[in-house]
Coordinates of C-alpha atoms (C1' of nucleotides) in Angstrom, one line a residue:
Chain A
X22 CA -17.3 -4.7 12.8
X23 CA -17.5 -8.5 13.4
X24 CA -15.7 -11.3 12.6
X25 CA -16.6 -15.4 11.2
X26 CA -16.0 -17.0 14.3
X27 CA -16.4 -20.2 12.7
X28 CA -13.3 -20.0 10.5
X29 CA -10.0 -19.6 13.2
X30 CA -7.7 -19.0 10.0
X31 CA -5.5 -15.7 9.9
X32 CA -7.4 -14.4 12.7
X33 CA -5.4 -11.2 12.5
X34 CA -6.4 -11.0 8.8
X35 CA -9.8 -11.4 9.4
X36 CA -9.9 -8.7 12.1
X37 CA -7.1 -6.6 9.7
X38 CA -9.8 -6.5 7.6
X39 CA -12.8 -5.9 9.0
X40 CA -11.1 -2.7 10.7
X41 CA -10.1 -1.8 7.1
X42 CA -13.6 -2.3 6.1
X43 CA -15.2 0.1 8.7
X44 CA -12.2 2.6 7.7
X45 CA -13.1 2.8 3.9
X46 CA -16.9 2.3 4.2
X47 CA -16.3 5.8 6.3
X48 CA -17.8 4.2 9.4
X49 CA -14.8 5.6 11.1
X50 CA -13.9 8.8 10.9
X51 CA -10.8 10.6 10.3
X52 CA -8.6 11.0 13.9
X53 CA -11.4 8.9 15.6
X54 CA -9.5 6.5 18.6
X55 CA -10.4 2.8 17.6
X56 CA -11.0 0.5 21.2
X57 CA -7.9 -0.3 23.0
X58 CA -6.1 -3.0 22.7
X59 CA -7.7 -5.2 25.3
X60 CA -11.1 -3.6 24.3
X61 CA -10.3 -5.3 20.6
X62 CA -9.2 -8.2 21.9
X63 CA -12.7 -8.8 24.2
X64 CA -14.4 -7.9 20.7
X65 CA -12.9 -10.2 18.9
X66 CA -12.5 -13.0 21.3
X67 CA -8.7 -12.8 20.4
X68 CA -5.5 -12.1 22.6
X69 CA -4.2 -9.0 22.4
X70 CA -1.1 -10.1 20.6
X71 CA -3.2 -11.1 17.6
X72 CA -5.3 -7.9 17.9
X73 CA -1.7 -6.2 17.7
X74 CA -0.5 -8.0 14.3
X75 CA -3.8 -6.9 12.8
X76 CA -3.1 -3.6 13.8
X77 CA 0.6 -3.2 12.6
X78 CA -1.1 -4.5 9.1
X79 CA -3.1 -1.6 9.2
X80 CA 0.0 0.8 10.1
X81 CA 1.6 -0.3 7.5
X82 CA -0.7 0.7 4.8
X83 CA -0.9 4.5 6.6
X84 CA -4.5 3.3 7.6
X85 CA -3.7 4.4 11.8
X86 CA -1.6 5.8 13.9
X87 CA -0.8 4.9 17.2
X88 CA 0.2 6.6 19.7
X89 CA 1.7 5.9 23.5
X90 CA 0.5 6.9 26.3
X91 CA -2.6 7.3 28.6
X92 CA -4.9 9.2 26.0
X93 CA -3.1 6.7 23.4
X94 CA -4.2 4.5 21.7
X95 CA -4.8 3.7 17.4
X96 CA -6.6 6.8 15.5
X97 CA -8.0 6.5 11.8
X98 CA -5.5 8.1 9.8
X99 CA -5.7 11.5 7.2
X100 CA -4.2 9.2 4.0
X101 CA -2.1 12.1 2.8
X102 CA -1.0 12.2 -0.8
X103 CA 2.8 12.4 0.3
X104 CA 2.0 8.9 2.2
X105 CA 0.6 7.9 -0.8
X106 CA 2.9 8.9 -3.2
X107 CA 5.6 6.5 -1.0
X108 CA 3.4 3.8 -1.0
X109 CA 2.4 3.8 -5.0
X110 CA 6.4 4.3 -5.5
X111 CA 7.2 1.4 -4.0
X112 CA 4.5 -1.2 -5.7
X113 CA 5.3 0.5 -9.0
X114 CA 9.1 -0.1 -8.4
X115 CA 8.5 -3.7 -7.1
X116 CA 6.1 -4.5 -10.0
X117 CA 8.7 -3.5 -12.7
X118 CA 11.4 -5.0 -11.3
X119 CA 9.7 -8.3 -10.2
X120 CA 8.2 -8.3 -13.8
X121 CA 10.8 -8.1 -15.6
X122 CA 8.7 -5.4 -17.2
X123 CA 10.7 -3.8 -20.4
X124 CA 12.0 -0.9 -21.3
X125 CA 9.5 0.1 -24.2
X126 CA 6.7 -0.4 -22.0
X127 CA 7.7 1.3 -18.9
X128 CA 8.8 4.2 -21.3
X129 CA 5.5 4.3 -23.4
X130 CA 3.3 4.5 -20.5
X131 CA 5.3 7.1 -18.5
X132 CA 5.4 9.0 -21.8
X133 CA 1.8 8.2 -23.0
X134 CA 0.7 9.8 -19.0
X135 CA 2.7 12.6 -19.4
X136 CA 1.4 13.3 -22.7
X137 CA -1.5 13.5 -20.8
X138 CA -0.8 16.1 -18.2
X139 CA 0.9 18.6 -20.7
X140 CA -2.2 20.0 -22.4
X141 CA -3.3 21.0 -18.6
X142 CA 0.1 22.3 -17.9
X143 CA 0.3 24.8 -20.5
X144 CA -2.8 26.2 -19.2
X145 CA -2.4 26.3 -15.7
X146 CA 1.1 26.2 -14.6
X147 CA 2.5 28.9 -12.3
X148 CA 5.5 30.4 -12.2
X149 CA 7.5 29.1 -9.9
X150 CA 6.8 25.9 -11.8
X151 CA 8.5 27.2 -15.0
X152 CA 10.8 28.4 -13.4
X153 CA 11.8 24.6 -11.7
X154 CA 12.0 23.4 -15.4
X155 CA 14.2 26.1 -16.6
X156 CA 16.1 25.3 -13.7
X157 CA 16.5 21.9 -13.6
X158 CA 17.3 22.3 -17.6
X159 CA 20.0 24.7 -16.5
X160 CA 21.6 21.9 -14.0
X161 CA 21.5 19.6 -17.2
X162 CA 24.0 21.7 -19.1
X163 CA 26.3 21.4 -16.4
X164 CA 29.8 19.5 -17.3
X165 CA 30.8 16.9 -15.5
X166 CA 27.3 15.3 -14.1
X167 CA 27.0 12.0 -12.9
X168 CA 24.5 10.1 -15.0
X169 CA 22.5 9.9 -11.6
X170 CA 22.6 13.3 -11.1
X171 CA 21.8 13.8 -14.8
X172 CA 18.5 11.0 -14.0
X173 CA 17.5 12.7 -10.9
X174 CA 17.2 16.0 -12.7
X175 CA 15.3 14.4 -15.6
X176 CA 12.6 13.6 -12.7
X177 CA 13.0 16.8 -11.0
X178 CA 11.8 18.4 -14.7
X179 CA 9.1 16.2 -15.2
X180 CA 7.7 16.3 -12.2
X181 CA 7.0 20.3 -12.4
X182 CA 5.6 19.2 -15.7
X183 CA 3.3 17.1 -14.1
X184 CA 2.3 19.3 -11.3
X185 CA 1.8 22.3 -13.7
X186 CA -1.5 20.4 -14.2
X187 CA -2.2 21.8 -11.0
X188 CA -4.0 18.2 -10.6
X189 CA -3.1 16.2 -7.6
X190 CA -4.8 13.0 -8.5
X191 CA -2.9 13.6 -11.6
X192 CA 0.3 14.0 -9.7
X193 CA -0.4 11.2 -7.6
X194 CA -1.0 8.6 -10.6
X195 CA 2.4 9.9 -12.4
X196 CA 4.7 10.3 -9.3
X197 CA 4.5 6.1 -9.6
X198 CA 5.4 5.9 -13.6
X199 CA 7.7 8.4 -13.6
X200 CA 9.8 7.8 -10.0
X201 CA 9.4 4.0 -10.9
X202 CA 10.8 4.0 -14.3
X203 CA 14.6 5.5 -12.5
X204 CA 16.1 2.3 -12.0
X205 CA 15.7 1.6 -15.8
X206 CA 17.1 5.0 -17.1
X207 CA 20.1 4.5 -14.6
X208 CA 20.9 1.8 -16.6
X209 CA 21.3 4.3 -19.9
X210 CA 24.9 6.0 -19.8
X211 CA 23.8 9.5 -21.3
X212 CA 26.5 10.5 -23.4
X213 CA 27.6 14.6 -24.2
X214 CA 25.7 14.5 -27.4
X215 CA 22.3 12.4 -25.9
X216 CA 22.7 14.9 -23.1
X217 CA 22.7 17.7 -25.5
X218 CA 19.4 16.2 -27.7
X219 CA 17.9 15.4 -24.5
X220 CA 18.5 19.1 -22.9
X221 CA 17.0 20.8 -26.2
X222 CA 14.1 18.8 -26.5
X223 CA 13.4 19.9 -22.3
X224 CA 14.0 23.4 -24.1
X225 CA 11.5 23.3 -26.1
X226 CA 8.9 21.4 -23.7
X227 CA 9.4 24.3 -21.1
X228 CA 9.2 26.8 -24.3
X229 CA 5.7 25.3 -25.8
X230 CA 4.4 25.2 -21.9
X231 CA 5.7 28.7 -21.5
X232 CA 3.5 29.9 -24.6
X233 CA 0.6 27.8 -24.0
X234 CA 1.2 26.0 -26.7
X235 CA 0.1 22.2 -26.3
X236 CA 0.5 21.1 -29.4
X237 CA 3.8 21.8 -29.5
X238 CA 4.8 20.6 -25.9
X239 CA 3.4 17.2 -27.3
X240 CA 5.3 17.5 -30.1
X241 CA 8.0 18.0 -28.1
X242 CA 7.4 14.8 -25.9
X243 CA 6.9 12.6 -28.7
X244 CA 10.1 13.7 -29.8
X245 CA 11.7 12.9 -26.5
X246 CA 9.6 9.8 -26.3
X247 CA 11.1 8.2 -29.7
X248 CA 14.4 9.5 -28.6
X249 CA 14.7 7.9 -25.0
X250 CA 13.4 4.5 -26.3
X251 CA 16.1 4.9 -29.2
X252 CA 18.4 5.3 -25.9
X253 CA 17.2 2.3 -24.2
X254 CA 17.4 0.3 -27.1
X255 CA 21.2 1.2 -27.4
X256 CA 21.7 0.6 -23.6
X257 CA 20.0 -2.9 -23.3
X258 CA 21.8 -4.4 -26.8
X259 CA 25.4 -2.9 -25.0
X260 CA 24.6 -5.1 -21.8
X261 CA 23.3 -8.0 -23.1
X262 CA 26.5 -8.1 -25.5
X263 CA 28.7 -7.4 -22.2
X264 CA 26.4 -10.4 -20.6
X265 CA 27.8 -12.4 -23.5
X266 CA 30.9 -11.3 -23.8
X267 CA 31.4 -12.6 -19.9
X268 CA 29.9 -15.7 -20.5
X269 CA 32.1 -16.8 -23.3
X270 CA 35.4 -16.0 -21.1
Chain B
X15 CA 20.2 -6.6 6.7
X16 CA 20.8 -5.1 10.4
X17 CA 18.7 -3.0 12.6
X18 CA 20.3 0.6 15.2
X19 CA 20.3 -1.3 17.9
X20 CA 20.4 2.0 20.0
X21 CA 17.4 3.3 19.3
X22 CA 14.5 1.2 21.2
X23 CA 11.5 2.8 19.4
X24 CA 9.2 0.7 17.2
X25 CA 11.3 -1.9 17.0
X26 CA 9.1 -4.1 14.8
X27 CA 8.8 -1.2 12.3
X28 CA 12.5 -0.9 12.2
X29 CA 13.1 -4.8 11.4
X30 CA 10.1 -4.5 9.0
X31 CA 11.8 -1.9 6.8
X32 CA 15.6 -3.9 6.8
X33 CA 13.7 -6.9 5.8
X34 CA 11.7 -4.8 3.0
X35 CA 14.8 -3.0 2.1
X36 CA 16.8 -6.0 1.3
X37 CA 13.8 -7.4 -1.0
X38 CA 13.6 -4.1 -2.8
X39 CA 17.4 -3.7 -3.3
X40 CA 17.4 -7.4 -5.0
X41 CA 18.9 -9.1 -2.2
X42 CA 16.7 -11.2 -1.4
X43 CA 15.1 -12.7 -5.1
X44 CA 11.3 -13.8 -5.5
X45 CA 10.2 -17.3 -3.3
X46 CA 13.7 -17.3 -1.2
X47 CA 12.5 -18.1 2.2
X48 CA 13.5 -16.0 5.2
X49 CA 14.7 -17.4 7.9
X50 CA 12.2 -18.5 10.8
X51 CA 10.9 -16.3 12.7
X52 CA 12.8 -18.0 16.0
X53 CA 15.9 -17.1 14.0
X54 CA 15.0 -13.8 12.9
X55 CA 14.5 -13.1 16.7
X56 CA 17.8 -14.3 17.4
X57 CA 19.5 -12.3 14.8
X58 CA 18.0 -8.7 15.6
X59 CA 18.2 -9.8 19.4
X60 CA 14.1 -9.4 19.6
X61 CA 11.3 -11.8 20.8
X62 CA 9.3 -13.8 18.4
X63 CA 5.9 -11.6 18.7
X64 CA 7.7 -8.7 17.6
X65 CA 9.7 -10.2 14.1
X66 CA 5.9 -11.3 13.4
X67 CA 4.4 -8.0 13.9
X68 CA 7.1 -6.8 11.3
X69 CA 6.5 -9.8 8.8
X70 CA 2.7 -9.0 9.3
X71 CA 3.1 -5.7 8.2
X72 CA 5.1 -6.8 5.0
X73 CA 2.3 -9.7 4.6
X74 CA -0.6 -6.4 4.4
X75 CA 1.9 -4.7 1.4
X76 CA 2.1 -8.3 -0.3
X77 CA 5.7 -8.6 0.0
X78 CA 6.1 -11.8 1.4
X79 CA 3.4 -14.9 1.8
X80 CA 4.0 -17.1 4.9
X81 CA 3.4 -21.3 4.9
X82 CA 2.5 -23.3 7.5
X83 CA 3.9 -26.6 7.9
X84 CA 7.6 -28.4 8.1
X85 CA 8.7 -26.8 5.0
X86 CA 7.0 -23.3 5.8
X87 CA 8.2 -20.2 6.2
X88 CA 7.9 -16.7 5.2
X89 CA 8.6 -16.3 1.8
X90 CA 9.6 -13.3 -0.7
X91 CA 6.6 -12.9 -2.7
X92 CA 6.1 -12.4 -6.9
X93 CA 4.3 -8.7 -6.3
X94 CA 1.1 -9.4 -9.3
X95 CA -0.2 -6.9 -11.1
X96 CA -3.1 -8.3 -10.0
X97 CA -2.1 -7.6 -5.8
X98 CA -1.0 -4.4 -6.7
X99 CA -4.5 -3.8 -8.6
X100 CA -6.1 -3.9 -5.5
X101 CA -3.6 -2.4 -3.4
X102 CA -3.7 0.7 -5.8
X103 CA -7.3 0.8 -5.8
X104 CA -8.0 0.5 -2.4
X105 CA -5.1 3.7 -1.6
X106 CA -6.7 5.9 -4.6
X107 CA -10.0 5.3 -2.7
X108 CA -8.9 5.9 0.7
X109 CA -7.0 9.3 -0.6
X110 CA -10.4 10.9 -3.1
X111 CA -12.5 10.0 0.2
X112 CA -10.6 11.7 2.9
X113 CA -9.1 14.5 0.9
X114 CA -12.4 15.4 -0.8
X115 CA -11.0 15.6 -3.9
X116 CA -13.9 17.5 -6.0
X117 CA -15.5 15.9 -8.7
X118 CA -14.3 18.0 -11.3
X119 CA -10.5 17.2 -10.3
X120 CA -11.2 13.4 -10.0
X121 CA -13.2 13.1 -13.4
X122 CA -10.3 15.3 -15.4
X123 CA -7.4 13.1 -14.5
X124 CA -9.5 10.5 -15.1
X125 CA -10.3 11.3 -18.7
X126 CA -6.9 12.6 -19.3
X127 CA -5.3 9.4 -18.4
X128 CA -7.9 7.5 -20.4
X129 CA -6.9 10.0 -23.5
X130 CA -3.4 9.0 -23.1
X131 CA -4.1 5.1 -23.7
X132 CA -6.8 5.7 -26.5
X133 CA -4.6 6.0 -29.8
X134 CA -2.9 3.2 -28.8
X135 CA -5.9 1.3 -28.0
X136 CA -6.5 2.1 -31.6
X137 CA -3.8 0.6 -32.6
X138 CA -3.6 -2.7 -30.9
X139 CA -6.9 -3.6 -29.2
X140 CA -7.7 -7.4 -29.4
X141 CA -11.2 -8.5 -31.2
X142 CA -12.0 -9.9 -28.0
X143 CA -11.2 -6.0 -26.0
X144 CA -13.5 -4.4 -29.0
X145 CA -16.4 -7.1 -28.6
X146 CA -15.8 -6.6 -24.4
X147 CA -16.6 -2.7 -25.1
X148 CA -19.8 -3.3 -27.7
X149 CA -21.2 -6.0 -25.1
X150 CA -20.7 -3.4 -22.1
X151 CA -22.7 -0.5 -24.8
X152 CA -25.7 -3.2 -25.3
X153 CA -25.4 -3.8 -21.5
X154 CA -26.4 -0.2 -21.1
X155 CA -29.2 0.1 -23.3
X156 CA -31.2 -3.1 -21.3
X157 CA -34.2 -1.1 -19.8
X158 CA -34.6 -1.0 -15.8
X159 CA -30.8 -0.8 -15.5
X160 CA -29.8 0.4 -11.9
X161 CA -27.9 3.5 -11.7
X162 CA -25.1 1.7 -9.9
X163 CA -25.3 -1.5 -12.6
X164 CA -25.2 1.0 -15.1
X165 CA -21.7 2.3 -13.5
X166 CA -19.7 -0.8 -13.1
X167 CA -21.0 -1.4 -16.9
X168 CA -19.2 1.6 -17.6
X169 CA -16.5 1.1 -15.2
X170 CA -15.8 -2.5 -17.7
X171 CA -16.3 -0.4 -21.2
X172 CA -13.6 2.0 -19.7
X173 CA -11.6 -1.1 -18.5
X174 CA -11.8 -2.6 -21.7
X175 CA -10.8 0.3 -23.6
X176 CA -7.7 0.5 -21.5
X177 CA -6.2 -2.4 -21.6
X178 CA -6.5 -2.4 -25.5
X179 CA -3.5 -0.2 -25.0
X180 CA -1.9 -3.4 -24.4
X181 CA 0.6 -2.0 -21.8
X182 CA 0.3 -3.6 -18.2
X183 CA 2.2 -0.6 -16.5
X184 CA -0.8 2.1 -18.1
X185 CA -3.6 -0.8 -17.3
X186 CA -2.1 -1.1 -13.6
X187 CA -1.8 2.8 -13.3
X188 CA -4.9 3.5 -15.1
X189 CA -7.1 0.8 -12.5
X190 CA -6.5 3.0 -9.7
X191 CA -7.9 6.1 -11.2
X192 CA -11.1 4.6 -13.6
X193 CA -12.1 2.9 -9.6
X194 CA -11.4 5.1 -7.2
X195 CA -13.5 7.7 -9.2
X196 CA -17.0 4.7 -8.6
X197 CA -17.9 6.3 -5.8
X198 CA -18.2 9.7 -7.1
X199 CA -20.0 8.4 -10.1
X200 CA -22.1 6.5 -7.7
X201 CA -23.5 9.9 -6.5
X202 CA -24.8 10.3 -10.0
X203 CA -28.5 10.0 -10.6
X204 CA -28.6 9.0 -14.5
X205 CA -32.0 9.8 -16.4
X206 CA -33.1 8.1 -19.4
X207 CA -32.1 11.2 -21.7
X208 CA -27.9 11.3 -20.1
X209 CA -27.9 7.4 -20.5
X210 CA -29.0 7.5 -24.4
X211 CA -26.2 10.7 -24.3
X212 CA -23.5 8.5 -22.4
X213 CA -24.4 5.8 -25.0
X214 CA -23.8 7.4 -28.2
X215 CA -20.4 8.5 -27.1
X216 CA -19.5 4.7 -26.3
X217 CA -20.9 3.7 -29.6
X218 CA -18.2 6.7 -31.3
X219 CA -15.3 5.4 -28.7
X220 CA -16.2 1.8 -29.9
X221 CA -16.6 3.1 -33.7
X222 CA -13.3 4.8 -34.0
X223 CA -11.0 2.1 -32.0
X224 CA -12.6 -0.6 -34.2
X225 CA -11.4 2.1 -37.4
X226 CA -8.5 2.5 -35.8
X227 CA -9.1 6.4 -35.4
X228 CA -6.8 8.1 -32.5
X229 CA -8.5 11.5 -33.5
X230 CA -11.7 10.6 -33.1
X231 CA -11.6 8.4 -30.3
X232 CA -9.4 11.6 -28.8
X233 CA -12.5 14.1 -29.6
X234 CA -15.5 11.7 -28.4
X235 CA -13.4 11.1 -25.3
X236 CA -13.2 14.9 -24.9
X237 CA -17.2 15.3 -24.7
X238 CA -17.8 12.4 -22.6
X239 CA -15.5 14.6 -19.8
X240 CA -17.3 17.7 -20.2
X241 CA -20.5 15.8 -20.8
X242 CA -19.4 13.7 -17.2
X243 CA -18.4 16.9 -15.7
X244 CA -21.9 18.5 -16.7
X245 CA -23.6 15.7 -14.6
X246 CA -21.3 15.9 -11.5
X247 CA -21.8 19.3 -11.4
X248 CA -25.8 18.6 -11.6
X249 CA -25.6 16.1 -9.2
X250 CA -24.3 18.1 -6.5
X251 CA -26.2 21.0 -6.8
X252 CA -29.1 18.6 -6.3
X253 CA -27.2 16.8 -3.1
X254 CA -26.5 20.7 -1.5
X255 CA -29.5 21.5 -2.3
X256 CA -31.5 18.9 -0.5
X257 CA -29.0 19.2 2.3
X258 CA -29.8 22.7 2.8
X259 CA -33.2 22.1 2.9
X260 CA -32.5 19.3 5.7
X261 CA -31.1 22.0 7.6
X262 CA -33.6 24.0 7.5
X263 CA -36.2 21.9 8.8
Chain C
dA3 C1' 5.9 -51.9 -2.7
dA4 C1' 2.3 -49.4 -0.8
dA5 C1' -0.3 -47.6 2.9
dC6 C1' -0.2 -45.8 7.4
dA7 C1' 1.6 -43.8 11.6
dA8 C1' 5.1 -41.2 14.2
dT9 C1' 8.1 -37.2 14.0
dA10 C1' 10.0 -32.7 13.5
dA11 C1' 9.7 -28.1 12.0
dA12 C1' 7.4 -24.1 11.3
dT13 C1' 3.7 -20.8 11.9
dG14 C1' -0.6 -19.3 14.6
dT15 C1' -2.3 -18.3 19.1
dC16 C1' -2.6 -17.6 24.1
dT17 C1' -1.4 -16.2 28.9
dG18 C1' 0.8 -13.2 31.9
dA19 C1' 4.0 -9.9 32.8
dC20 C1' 6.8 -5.7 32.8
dA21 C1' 8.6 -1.3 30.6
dA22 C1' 7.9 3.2 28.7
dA23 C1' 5.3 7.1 27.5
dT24 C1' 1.9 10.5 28.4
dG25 C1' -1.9 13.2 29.8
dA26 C1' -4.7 14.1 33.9
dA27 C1' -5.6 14.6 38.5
dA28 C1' -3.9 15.4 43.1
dA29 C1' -0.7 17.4 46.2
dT30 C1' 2.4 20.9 47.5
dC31 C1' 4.4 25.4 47.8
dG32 C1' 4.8 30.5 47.2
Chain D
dC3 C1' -5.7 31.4 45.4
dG4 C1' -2.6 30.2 41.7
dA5 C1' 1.2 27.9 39.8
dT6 C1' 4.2 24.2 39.9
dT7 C1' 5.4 19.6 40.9
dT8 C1' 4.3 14.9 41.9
dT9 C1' 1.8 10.9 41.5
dC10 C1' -1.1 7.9 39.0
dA11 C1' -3.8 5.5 35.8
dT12 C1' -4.1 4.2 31.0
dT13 C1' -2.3 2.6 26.9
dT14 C1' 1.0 0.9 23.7
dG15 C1' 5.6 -1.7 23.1
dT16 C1' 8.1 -5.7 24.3
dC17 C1' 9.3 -10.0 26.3
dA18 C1' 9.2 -15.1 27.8
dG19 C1' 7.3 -19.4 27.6
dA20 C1' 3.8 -22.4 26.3
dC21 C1' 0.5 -25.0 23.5
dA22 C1' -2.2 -25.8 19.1
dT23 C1' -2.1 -26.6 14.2
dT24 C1' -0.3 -27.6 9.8
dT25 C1' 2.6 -30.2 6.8
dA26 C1' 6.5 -32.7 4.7
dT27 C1' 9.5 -36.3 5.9
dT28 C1' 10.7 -40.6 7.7
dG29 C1' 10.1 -45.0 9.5
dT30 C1' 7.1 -48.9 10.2
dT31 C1' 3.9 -52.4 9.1
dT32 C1' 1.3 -55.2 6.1

DNA sequence: AAACAATAAATGTCTGACAAATGAAAATCG
DNA sequence: CGATTTTCATTTGTCAGACATTTATTGTTT
């Protein structure tokens, strides 16, 4: 764990990194106490503030802990898949919106994943995971839902879909297309009848997973795939005519 | 953008997420400079060396790039697919290596994801993404070939055949999967006889994009995972064995 | 007009200090 | 002797002020 002394650019980089280094390489252990703070800095030939700011990089990518106190100190961190879940949530969000990625794409690779995990699903999924679909189908058909609400349900589905695989790699890589893609489909306004189409194709998704029939849950998703880009389609040519509509006033 | 000015804990965590909060709501668009850091003290009533732990921990998640100099300044920074590559890679890593994620999981999300983007890697691949994935197969036939040369090859035929879906979100999603799972494969011993095998499915991947056949791309896929999963599976009876016969001595 | 030097603004780093939390050891009391 | 309380040392969290370094701008000189 040493650093270029030569080069005195982004010291707390440099020393960010080489931390992160030891970390992945697994010459650090999980819940083993790095050096203190002053010990760093002696290391490193650094001040302890710089030592610090390397450290809070760390903290923020869930790579320590730290912790107050006279058996303080920072520890090497158990990455935990809800941690990471966050994290890949956030970049995915940021990376679509900062893009300006489209609606087709976003949809075809959410759908295109998901196509991926239902094969597994209808093989492995328990229970209590059908029983989230049917649920969260249920809450569809209510009357008067907010198209949020409506959105947020349409994740909660999916996302039993997903973990039906009974994968959590799988789960991990999906949680960021599918939570990511939400501030596009908040931009659809999901009429009674899309709501219905929408609600019968999630019928028959939670029916082909409920058999065991793959084919037909990827039927099913196609279906639904063709359909929500159909709805996307409608929802971006309706704002861009508002757009122009407000320009021209 | 303001900070509970009650609560005294982690301070520079606290102004961290306001500042990331108001870049991920759209408040703040892509190369708007924040104010100085002297100022950002002022406002959240904090001393300098703690707004610059905060900004360093939005520097390690690449939301903002900081510039020396009269006209510096910390900056809201255009997330890259390429950043958020790396950033994804590294966290995929990190989460197989301290969860001890089995081979057998890691491989079949893998495979599955990759199954997703093949028929429309049929479709649209490039000439130059179809050359990229027969160079990579004629890589892996060259004689004295070390097993971890031979990986990244594959890692690049896999890479290849990926981004012939020609969709940035599934490339971006798929990176962090097809690399985190190099280590694993890394374990992997491959004889003469599994390269020719591993081989001759690339050559019937390569063959049916080129045709433009989704089905069988779809089926040679399928044996290279259970083929894959037959050498994991090898290779770590071999690893427990020998370490069982370490502990024995 | 062009080249060069002074300037100002901003980040990067250092020193030294104090506050707060926390576990461990020491002291005290029943 | 045992249990409880107190004290204390260690470590992170924060602050204040200072100087170094980088860099665009501005003014000066040739």
């Amino acid at each position: 764990m040493k650093i270029d002394p030569k080069s005195r650019a982004d010291l707390s980089a440099q020393i960010a990194k080489a931390i992160r280094d030891a970390i992945i390489s697994g010459e650090m252990i999980v819940d083993e106490r790095l050096p203190s703070e002053a010990e760093l800095a002696d290391q490193f030939e650094v001040s302890r503030p710089t030592v610090r700011e390397a450290l809070k990089r760390l903290a923020a990518q869930n790579l320590i802990r730290t912790q107050r106190g006279a058996t303080g100190g920072a520890f090497v961190r158990r990455l935990r898949y809800q941690d990471a879940y966050a994290q890949h949530i956030t970049t995915s969000t940021l990376l679509l919106s900062m893009n300006a990625v489209d609606f087709e794409t976003a949809c075809e690779a959410r759908y295109a994943l998901e196509r991926a995990c239902a094969p597994l699903s209808a093989q492995r999924r328990t229970p209590d995971q059908l029983a989230t679909m049917r649920a969260e189908i249920h809450r569809q058909g209510q009357p008067g839902l907010s198209d949020e609400v409506f959105c947020d349900s349409d994740v909660a589905f999916h996302r039993a879909l997903v973990d039906g695989a009974d994968n959590p790699v799988l789960s991990y890589q999906l949680a960021g297309a599918v939570e990511a893609m939400q501030p596009l489909m908040n931009m659809i306004t999901f009429t009674a009848r899309s709501r219905e189409e929408i609600i019968a194709l999630h019928t028959r998704i939670a029916d082909a997973i409920e058999a065991g029939d793959a084919g037909a849950a990827d039927a099913a998703l196609a279906e639904l795939t063709a359909y929500t880009l159909t709805l996307g389609q409608q929802a971006m040519a309706a704002r861009d005519a508002a757009r122009h509509g407000t320009d021209a006033t």
